[in-house]
PDB file of C-alpha atoms in Angstrom:
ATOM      1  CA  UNK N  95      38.799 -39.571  30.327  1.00  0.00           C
ATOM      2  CA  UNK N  96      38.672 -41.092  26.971  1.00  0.00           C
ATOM      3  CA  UNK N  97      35.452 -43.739  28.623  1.00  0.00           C
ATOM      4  CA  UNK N  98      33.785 -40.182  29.837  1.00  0.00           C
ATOM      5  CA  UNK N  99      33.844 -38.472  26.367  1.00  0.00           C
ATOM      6  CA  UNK N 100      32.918 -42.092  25.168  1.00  0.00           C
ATOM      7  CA  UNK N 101      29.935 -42.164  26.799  1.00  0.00           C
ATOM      8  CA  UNK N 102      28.620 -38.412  26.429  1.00  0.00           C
ATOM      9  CA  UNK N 103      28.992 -39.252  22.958  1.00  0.00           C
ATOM     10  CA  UNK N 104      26.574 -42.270  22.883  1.00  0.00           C
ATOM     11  CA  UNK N 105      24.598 -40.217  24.760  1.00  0.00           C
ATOM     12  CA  UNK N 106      24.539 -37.457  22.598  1.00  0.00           C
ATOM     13  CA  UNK N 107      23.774 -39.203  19.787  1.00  0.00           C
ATOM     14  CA  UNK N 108      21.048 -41.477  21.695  1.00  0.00           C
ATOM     15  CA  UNK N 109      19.270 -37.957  22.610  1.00  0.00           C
ATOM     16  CA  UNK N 110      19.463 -36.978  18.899  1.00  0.00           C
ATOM     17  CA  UNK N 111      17.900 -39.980  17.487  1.00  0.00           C
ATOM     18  CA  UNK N 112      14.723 -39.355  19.511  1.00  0.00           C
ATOM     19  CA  UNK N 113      11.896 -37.881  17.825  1.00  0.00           C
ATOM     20  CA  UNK N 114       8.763 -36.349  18.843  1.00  0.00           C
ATOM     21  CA  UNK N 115       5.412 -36.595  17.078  1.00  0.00           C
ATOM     22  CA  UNK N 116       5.072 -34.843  13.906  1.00  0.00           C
ATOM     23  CA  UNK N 117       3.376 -31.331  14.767  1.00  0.00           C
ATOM     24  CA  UNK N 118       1.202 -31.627  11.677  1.00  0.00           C
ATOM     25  CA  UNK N 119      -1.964 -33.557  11.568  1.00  0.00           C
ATOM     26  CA  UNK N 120      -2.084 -35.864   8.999  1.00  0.00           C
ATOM     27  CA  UNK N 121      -5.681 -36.745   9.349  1.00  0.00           C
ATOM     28  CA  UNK N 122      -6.666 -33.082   8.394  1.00  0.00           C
ATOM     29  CA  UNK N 123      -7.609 -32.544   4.260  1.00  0.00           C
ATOM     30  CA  UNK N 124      -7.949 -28.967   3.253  1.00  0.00           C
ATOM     31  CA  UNK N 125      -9.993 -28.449  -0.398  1.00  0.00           C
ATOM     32  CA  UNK N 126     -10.668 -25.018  -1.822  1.00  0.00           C
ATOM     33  CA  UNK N 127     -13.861 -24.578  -3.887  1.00  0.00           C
ATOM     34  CA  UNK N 128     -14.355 -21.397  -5.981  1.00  0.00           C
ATOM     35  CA  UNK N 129     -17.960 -20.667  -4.774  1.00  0.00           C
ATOM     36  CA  UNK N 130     -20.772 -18.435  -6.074  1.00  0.00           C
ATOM     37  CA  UNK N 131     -23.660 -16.846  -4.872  1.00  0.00           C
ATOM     38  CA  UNK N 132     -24.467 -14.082  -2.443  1.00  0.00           C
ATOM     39  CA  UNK N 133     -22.822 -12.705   1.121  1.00  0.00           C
ATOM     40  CA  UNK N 134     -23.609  -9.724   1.877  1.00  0.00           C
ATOM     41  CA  UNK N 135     -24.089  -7.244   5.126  1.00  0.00           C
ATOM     42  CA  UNK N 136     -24.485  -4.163   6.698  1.00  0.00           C
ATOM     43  CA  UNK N 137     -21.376  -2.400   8.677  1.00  0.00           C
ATOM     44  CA  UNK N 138     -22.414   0.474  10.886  1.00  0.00           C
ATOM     45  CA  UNK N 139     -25.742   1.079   8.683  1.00  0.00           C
ATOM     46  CA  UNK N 140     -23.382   0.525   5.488  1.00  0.00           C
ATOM     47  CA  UNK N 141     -24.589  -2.047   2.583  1.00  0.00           C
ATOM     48  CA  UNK N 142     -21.488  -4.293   1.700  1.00  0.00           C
ATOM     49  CA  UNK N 143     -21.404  -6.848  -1.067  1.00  0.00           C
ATOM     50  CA  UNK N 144     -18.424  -9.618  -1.142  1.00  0.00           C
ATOM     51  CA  UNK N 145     -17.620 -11.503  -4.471  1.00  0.00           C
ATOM     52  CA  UNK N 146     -14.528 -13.593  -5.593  1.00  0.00           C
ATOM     53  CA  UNK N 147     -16.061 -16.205  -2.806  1.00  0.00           C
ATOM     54  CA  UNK N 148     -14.412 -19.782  -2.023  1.00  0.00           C
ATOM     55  CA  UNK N 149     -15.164 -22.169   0.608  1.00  0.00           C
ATOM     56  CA  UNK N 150     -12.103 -23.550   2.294  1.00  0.00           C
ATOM     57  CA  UNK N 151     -12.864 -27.114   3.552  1.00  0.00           C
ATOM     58  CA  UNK N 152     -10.829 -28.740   6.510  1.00  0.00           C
ATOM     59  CA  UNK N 153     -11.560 -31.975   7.013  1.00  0.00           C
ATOM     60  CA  UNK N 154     -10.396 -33.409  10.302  1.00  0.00           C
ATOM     61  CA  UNK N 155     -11.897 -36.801  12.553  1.00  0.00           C
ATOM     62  CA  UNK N 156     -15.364 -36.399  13.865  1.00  0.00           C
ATOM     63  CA  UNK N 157     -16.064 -33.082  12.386  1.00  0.00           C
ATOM     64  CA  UNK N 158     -15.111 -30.392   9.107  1.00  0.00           C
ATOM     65  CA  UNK N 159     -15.265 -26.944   9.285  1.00  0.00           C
ATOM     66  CA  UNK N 160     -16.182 -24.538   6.058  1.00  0.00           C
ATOM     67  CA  UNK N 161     -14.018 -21.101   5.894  1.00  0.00           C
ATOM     68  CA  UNK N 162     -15.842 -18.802   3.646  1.00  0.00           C
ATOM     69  CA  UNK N 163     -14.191 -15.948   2.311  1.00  0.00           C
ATOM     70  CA  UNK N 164     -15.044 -13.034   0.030  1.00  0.00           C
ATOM     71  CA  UNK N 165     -13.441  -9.853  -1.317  1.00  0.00           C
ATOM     72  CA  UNK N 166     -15.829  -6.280  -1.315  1.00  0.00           C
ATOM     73  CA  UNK N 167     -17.267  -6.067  -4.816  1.00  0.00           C
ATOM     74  CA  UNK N 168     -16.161  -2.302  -4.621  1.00  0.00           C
ATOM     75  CA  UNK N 169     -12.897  -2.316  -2.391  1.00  0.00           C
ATOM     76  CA  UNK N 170     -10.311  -4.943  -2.977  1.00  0.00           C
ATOM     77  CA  UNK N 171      -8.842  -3.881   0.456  1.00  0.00           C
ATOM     78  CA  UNK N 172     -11.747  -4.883   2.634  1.00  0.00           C
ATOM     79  CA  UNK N 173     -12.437  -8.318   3.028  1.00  0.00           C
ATOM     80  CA  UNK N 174     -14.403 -11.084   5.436  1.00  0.00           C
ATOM     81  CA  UNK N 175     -14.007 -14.595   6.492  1.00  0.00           C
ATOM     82  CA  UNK N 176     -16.817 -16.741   7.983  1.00  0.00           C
ATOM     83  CA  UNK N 177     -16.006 -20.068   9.880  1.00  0.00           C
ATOM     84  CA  UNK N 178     -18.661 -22.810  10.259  1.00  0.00           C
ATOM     85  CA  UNK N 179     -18.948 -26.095  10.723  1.00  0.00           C
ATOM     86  CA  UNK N 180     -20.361 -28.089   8.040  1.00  0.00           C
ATOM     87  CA  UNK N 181     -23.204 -29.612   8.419  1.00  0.00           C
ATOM     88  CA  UNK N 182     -24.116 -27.948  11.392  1.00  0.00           C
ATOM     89  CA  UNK N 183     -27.317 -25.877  11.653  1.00  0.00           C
ATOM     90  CA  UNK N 184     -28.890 -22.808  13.735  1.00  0.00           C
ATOM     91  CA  UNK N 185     -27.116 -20.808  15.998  1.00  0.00           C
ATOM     92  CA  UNK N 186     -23.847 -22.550  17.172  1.00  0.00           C
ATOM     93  CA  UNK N 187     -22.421 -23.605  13.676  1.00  0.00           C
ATOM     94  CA  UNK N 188     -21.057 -19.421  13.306  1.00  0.00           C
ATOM     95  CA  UNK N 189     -18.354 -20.050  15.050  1.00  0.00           C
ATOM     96  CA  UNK N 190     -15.871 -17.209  13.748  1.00  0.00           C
ATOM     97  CA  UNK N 191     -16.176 -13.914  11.824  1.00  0.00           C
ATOM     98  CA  UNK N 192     -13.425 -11.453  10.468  1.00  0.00           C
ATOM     99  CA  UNK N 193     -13.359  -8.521   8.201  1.00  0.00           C
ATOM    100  CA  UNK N 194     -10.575  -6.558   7.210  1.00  0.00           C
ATOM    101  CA  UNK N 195     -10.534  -3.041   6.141  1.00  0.00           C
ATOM    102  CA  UNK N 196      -7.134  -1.876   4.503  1.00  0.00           C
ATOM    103  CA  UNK N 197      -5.088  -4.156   6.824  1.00  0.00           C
ATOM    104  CA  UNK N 198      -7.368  -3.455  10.045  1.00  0.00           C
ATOM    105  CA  UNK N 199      -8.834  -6.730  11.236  1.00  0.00           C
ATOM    106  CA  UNK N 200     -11.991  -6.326  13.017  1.00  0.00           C
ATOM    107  CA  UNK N 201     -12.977 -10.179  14.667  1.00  0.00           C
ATOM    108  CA  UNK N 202     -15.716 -11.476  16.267  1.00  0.00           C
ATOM    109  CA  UNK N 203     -16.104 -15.351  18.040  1.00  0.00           C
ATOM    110  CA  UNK N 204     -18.791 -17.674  18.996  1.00  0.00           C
ATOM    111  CA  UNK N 205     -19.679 -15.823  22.058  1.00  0.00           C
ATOM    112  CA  UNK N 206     -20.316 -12.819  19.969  1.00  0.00           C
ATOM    113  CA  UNK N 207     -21.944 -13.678  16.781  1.00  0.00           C
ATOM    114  CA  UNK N 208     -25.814 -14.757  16.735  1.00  0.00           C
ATOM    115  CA  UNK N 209     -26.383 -16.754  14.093  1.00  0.00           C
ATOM    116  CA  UNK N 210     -29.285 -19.182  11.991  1.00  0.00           C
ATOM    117  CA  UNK N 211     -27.652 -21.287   9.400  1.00  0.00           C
ATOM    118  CA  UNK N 212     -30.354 -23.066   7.703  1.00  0.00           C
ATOM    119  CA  UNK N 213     -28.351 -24.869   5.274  1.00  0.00           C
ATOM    120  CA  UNK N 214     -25.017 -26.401   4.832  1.00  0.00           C
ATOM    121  CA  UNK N 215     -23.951 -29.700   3.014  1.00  0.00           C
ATOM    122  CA  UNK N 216     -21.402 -30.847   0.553  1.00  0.00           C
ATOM    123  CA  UNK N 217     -22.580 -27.799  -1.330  1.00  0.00           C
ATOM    124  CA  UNK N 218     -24.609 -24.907  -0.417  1.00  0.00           C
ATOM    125  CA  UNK N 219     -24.674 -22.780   2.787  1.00  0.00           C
ATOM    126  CA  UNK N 220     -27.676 -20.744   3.419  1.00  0.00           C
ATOM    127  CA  UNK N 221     -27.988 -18.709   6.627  1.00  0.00           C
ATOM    128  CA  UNK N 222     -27.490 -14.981   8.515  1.00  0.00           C
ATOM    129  CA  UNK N 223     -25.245 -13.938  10.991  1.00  0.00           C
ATOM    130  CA  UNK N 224     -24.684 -11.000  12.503  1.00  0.00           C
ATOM    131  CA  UNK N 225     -22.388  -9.144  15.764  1.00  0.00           C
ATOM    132  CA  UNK N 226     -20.055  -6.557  17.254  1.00  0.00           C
ATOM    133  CA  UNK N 227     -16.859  -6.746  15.522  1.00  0.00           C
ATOM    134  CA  UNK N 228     -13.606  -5.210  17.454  1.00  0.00           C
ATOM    135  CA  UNK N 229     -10.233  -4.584  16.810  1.00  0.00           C
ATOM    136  CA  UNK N 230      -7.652  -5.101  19.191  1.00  0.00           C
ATOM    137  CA  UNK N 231      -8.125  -2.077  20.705  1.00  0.00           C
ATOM    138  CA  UNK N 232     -11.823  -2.386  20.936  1.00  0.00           C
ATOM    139  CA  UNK N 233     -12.735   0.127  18.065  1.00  0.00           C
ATOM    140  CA  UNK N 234     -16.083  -1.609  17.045  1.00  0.00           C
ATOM    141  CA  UNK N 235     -18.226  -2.154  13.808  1.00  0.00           C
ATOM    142  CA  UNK N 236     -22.070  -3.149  14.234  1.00  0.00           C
ATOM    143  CA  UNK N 237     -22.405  -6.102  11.787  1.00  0.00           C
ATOM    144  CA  UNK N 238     -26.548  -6.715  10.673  1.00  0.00           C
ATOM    145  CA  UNK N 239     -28.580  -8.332   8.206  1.00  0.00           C
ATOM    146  CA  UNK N 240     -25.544 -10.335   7.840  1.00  0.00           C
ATOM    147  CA  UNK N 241     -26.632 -12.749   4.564  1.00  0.00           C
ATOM    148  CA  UNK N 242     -24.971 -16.043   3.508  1.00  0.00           C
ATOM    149  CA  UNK N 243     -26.001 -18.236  -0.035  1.00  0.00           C
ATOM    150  CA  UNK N 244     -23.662 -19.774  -1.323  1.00  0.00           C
ATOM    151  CA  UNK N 245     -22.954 -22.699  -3.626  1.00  0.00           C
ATOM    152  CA  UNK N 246     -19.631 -24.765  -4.142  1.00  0.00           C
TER     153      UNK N 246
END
């Protein structure tokens, strides 16, 4: 008996020396820039300007992606984030839109969202966007003469 419990034992502790792969990826460098400039849109017909911008830059291998994000000049509680990949021009660098409204997240993805970035380098992003945004249960906003500029 004492040989059994012996052995589960080296067992056990065998098993709980074993590791796994760290989950996070080390390769990946995230840098926030304040940014200035314009973003701006229409929702449903409806002018909206964003300020308090930064650009949220995740580097990874082979590619980085720019996450730009802006608070309503008028209505702290409405707010939109833009994902692109830097460096990356015309229609496929959009790749991800959201904007919140008092806690309701409206999204669109790259199937969705037409796009032409014209610019976007280590510091300026020029381009327009625009799409149906939905909510998890489908309630929709038309997004046009969707308007990025914006320096970091």
């Amino acid at each position: 008996m004492k040989k059994i419990l012996y052995t589960f034992t080296l067992l056990f502790l065998a098993f709980s020396f074993t590791s796994c792969s760290d989950d996070s990826d080390d390769n990946q460098n995230i840098i926030i820039h304040n940014a200035t400039g314009t973003l701006t849109l229409k929702l449903n017909g409806e002018s909206r300007t964003f300020g308090t911008l930064n650009v949220r830059e995740e580097r990874y291998d082979g590619y980085t992606d720019l996450i730009v994000q802006g608070t309503q000049t008028d209505d702290a509680t409405k707010s939109i984030t833009i994902a692109l990949g830097k460096n990356k021009l015309g229609s496929d660098s959009v790749y991800f839109v959201q904007y919140i409204n008092n806690g309701t997240h409206y999204q669109m993805g790259s199937a969705t969202v037409t796009a032409d970035i014209t610019e976007s380098n280590d510091s300026k992003i020029i381009g327009t966007f625009s799409g149906n945004l939905t909510t998890i249960n489908m309630d929709g906003l038309m997004l046009t003469e969707g308007v990025l500029n914006i320096s970091y």
